[in-house]
Short mmCIF file of C-alpha atoms and ligand atoms in Angstrom, two decimals:
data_model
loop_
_atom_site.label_atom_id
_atom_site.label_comp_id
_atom_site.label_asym_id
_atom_site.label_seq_id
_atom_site.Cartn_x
_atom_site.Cartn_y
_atom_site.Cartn_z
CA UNK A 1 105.53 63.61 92.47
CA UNK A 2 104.78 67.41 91.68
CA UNK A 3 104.76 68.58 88.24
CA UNK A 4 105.02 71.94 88.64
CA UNK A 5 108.09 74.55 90.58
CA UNK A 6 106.36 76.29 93.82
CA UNK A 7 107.26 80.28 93.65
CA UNK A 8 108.98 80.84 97.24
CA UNK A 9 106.42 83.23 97.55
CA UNK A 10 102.94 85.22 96.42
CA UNK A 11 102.16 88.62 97.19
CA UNK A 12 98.29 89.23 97.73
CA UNK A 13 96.32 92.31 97.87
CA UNK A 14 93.26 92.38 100.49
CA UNK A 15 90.32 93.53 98.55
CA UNK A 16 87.97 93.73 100.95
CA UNK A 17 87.48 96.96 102.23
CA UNK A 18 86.83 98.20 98.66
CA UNK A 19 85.37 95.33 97.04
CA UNK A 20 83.38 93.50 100.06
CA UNK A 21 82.08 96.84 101.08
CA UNK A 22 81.11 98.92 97.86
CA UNK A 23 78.22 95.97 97.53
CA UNK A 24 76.81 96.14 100.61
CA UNK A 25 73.29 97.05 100.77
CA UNK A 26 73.32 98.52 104.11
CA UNK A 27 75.19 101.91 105.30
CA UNK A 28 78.29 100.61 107.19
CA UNK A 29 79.51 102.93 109.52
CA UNK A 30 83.09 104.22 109.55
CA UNK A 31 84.60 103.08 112.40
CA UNK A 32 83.37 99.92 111.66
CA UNK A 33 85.57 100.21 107.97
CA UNK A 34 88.43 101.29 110.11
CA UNK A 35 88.72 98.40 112.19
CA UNK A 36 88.17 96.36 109.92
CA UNK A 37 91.54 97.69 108.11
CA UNK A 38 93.42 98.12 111.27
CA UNK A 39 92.45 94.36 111.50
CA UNK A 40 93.31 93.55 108.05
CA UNK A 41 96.99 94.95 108.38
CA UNK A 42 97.45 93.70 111.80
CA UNK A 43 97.04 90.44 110.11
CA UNK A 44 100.14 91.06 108.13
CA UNK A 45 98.89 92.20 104.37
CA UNK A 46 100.78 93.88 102.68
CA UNK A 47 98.75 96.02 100.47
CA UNK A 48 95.13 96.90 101.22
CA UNK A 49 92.47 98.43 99.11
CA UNK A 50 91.20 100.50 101.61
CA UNK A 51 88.05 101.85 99.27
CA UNK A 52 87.40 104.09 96.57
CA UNK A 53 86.97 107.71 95.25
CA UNK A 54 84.92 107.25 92.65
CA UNK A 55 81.48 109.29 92.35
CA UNK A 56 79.67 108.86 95.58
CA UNK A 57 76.36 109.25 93.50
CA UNK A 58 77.42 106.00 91.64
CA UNK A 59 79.26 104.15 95.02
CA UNK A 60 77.04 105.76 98.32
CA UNK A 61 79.23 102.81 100.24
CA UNK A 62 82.55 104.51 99.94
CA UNK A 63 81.57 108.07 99.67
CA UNK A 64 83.43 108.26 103.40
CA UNK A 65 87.17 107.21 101.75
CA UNK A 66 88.78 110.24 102.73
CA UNK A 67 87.48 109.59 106.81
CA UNK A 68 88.62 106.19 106.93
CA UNK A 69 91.96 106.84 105.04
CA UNK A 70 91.81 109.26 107.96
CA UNK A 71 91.55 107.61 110.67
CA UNK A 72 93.06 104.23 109.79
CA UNK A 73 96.71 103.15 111.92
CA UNK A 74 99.28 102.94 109.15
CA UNK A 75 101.39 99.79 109.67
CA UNK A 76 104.74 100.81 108.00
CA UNK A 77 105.22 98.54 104.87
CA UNK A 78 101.46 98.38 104.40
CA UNK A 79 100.19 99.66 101.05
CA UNK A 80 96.90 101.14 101.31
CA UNK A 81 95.40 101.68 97.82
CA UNK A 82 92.57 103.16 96.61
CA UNK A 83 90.14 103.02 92.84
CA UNK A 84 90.17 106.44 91.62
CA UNK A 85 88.09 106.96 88.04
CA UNK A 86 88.86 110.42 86.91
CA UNK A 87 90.82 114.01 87.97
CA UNK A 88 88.62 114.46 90.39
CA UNK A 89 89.42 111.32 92.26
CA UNK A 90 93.09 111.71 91.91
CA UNK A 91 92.63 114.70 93.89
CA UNK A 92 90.75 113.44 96.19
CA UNK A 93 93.27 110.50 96.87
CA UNK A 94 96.03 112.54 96.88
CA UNK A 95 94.38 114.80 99.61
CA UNK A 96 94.14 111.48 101.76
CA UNK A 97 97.63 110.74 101.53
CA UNK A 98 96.35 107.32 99.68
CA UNK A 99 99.56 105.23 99.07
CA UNK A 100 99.12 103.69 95.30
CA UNK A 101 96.23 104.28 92.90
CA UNK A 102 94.19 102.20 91.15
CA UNK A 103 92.58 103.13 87.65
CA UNK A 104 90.11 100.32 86.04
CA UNK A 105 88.39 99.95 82.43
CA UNK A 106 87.28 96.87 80.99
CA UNK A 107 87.13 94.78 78.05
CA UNK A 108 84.15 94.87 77.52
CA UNK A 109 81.65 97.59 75.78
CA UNK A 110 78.78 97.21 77.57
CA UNK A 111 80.02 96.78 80.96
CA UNK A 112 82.33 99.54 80.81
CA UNK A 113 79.40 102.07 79.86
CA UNK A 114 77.40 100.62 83.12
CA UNK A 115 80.32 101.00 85.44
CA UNK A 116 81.89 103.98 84.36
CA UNK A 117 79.21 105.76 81.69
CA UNK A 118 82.08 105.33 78.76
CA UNK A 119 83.15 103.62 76.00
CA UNK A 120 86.32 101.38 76.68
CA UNK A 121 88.55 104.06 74.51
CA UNK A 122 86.66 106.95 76.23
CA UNK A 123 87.70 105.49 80.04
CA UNK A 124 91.29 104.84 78.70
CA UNK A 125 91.29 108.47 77.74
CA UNK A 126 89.80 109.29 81.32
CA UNK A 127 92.66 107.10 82.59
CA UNK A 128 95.63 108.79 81.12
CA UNK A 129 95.84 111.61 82.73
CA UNK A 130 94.98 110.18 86.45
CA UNK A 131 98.43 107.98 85.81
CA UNK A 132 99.96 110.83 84.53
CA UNK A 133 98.58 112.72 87.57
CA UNK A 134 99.88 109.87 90.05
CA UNK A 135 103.06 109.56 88.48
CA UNK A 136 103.95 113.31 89.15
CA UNK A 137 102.93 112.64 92.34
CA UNK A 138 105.48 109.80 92.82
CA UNK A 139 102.50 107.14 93.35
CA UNK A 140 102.68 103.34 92.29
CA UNK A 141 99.76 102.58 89.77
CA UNK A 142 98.03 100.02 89.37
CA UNK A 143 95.03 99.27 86.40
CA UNK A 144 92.12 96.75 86.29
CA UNK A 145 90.54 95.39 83.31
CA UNK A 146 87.09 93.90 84.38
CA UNK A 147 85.60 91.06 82.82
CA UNK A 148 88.00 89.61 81.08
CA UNK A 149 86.49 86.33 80.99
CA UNK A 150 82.97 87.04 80.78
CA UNK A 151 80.65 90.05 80.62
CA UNK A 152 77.07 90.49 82.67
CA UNK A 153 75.24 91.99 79.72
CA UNK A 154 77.49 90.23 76.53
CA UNK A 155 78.67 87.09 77.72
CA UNK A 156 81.86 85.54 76.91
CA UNK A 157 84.82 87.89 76.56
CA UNK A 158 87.04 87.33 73.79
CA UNK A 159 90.56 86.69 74.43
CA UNK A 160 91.69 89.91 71.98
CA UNK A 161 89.34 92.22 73.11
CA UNK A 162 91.32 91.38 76.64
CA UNK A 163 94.69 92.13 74.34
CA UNK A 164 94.37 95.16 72.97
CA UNK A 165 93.10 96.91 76.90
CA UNK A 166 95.92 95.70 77.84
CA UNK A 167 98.62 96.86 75.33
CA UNK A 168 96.71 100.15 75.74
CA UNK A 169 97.45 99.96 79.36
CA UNK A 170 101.05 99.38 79.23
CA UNK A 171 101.08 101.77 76.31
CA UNK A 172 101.04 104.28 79.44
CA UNK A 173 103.48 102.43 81.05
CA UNK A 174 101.54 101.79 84.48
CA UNK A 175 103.28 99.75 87.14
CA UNK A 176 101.01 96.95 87.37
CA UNK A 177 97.92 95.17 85.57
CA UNK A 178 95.44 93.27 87.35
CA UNK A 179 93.00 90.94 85.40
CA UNK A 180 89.78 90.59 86.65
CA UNK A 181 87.18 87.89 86.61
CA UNK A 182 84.86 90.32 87.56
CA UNK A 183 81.77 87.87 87.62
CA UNK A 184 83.52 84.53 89.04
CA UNK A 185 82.69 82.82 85.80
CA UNK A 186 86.27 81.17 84.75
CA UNK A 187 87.15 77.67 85.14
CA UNK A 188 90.96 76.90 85.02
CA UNK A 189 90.96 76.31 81.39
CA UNK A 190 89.83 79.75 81.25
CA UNK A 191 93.05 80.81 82.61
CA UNK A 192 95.61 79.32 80.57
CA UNK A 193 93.15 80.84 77.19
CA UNK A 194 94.02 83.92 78.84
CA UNK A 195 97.53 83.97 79.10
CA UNK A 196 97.97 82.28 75.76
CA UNK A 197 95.61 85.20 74.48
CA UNK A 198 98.23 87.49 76.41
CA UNK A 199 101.31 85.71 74.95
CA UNK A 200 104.19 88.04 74.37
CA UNK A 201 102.10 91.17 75.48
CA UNK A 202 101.92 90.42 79.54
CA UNK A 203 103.70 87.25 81.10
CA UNK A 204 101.66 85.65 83.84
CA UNK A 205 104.37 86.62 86.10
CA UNK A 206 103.66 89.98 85.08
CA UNK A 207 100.34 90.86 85.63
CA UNK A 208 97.88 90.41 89.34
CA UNK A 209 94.73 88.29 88.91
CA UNK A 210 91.24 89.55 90.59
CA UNK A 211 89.26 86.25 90.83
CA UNK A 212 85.29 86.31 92.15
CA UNK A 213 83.99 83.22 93.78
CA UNK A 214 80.54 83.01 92.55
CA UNK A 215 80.34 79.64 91.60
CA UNK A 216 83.38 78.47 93.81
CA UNK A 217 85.65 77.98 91.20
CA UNK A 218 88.25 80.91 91.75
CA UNK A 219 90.69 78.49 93.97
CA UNK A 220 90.77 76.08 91.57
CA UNK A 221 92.00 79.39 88.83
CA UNK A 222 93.99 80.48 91.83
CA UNK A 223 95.87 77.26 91.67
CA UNK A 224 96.22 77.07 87.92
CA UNK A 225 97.26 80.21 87.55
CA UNK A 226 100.05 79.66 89.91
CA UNK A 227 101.23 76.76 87.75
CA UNK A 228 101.60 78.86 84.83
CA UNK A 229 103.71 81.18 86.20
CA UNK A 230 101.25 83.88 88.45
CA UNK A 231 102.65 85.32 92.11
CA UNK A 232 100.17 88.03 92.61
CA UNK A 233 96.05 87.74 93.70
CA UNK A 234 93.73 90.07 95.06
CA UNK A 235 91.52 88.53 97.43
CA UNK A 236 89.08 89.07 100.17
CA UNK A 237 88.65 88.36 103.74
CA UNK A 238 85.61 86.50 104.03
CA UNK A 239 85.13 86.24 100.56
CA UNK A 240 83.29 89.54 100.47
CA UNK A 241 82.85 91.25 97.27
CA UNK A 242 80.75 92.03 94.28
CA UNK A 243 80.21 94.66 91.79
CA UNK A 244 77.03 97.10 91.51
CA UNK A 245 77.00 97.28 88.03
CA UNK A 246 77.76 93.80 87.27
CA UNK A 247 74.45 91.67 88.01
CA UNK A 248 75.75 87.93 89.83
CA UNK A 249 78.53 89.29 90.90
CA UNK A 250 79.52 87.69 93.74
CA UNK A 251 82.24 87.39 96.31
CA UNK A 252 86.02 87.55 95.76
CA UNK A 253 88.31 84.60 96.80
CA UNK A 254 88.44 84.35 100.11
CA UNK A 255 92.00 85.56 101.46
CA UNK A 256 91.93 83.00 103.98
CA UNK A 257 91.38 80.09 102.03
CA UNK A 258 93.80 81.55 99.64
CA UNK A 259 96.03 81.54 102.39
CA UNK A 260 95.10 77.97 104.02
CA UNK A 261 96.54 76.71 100.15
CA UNK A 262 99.48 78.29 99.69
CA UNK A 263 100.75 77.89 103.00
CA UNK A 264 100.10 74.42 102.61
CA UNK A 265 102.08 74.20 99.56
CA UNK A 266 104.80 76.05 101.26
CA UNK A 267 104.10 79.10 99.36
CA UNK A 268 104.83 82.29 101.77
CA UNK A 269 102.27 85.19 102.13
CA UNK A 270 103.35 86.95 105.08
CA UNK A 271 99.62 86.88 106.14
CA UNK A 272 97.80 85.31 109.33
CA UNK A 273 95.28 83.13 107.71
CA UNK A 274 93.76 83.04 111.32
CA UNK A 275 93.55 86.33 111.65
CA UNK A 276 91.99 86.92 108.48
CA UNK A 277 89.21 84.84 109.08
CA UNK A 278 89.00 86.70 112.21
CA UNK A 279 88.26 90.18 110.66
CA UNK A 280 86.08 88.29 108.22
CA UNK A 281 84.33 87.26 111.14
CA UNK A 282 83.77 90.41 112.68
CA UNK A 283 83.30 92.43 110.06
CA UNK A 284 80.21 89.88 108.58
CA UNK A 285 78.81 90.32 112.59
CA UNK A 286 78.57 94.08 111.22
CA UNK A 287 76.95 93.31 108.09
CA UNK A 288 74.61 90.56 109.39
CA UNK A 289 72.29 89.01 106.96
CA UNK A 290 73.35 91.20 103.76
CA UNK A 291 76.88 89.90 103.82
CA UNK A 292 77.80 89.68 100.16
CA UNK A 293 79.29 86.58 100.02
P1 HMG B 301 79.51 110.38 85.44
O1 HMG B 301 78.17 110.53 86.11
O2 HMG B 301 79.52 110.10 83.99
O3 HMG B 301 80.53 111.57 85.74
O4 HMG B 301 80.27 109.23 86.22
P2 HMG B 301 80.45 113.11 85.75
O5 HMG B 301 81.85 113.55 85.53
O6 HMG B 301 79.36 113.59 84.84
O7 HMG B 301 80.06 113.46 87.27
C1 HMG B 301 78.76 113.33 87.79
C2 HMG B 301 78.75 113.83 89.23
O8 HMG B 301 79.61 113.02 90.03
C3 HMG B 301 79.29 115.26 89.37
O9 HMG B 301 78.64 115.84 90.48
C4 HMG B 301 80.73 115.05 89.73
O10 HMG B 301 81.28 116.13 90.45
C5 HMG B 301 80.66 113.82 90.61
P3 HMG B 301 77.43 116.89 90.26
O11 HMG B 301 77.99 117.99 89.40
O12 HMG B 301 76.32 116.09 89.58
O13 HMG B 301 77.09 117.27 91.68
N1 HMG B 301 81.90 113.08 90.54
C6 HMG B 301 82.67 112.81 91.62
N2 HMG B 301 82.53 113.11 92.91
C7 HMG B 301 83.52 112.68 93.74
N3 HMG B 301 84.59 111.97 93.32
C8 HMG B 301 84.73 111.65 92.03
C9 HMG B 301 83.75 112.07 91.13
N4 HMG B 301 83.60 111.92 89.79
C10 HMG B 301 82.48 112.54 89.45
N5 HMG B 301 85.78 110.94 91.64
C11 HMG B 301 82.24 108.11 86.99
C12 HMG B 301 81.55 108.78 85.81
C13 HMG B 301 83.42 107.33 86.44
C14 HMG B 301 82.70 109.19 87.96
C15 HMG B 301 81.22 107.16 87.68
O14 HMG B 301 80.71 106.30 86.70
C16 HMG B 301 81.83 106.34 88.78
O15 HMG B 301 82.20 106.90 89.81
N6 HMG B 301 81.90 105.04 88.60
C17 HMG B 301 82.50 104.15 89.59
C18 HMG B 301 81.92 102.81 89.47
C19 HMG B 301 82.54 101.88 90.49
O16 HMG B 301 83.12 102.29 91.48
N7 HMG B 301 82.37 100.57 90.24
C20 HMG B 301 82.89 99.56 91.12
C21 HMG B 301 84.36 99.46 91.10
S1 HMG B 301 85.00 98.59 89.68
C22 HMG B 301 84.96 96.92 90.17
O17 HMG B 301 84.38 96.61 91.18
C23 HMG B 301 85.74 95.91 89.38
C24 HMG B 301 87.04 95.49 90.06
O18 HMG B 301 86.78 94.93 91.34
C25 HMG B 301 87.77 94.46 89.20
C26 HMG B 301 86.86 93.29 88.78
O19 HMG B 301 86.26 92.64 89.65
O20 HMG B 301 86.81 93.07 87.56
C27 HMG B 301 87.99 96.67 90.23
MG1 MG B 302 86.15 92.91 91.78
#
């Protein structure tokens, strides 16, 4: 018999266009990012992260976000999201019509300084006025804390480091928090320490979890996480994903597989695990060998 209550349903947003592609070591052409979101929303997701406006000095993969926000066929319903790290990227996603914005910090020092060139406090203070920006402009936001788990450079991440990003975050009231994993280090014990280090700040139904697959270990969170009470994942077509500034980074979890679970638990998605593995498919023709998988 099963110990634990199925939700009716999970809501998962595709990473992949913005966290599959910002890795890559090859230039992917634009088109190619297009169809590959025309193909992710055909599929029936229901919020895509389409890519980024972040410095294209720092991110030379995305530095096309505004021609493939562009040119992509907007399936009403879909969500297409962006990461936006400062003023200048709010503008720059407003300017592309981008749907909901998504700010990101970490907790931790060291990897924060690498991805971002600040201090944790110093990219919360970057990130206050880019919500404040997207509020005004009437745009759902959405904030990542990286490596909540475990750090490239400092290893394990303690649980009240994780804490006090977080009460910063909804000190600024934004609409939704996504935890990341940003290394694909945890094991499922790792995720109830997490929400019992989040107890009475963030619920699990209350915050989006952001699992990396590097040592195939994010399905088995994925599942745990569900037990305790989580209804929201990023994941990745393909698995694609990684971070530049976070060394062994590897892929997300792989929306398909995601998928292939939860349907078999009778957990709705809304999304065509078929499909999905056929964008993966095509878009990983396009990559080749480099895939970052
Ligand atoms: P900086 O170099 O300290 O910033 O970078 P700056 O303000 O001194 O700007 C330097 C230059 O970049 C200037 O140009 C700016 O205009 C330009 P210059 O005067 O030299 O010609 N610039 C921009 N251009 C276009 N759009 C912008 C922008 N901002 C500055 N928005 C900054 C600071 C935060 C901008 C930089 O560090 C950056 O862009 N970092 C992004 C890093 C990134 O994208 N990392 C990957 C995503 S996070 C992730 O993958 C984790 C996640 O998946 C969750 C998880 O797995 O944990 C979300
Ligand atoms: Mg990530």
């Amino acid at each position: 018999m099963n110990g634990w209550t199925h939700p009716r349903g999970v809501r998962i947003t595709e990473v992949g266009p913005r966290d599959g592609l910002q890795n890559e070591a090859r230039p992917i052409a634009t088109d190619d990012k297009v169809r590959f979101v025309d193909a992710l929303s055909a599929a029936g997701c229901a919020e895509i992260e389409v890519s980024s406006f972040v410095s294209p000095k720092w991110v030379p993969q995305l530095a096309d976000a505004e021609q493939v926000f562009a040119r992509i066929s907007r399936r009403p319903g879909c969500v297409y999201s962006a990461l936006v790290p400062n003023l200048e990227g709010l503008e720059r996603a407003l300017a592309a019509r981008v749907d909901k914005i998504a700010v990101f910090t970490a907790a931790s020092e060291t990897f924060s300084r690498r991805n971002t060139n600040a201090s944790i406090a110093e990219s919360l203070d970057r990130i206050r006025p880019v919500v404040d920006g997207a509020r005004a402009a009437r745009r759902p936001i959405r904030a990542y804390v990286s490596c909540v788990v475990r750090c490239p450079y400092e290893g394990p991440v303690d649980g009240r480091a994780v804490r006090r990003v977080v009460d910063s975050l909804r000190g600024m009231a934004v609409d939704e928090i996504d935890l990341g994993d940003t290394i694909g280090a945890a094991v499922p014990d790792d995720v109830d320490r997490l929400c019992d280090s989040l107890d009475g700040a963030l619920a699990p139904s209350d915050f989006v979890l952001h699992l990396h697959d590097t040592r195939r270990t994010a399905l088995a969170c994925a599942l745990r996480a569900l037990q305790l009470g989580v209804t929201r994942f990023d994941s990745s077509a393909g698995g694609l994903g990684g971070c530049p500034f976070a060394p062994g980074a590897r892929g997300n979890l792989a929306t398909e597989d995601l998928c292939y679970m939860l349907s078999g638990c009778g957990i709705e998605t809304g999304v065509d695990a078929s499909a999905i593995g056929a964008a993966a498919a095509s878009v990983k023709r396009t990559l080749g060998d480099s895939a970052s998988r």
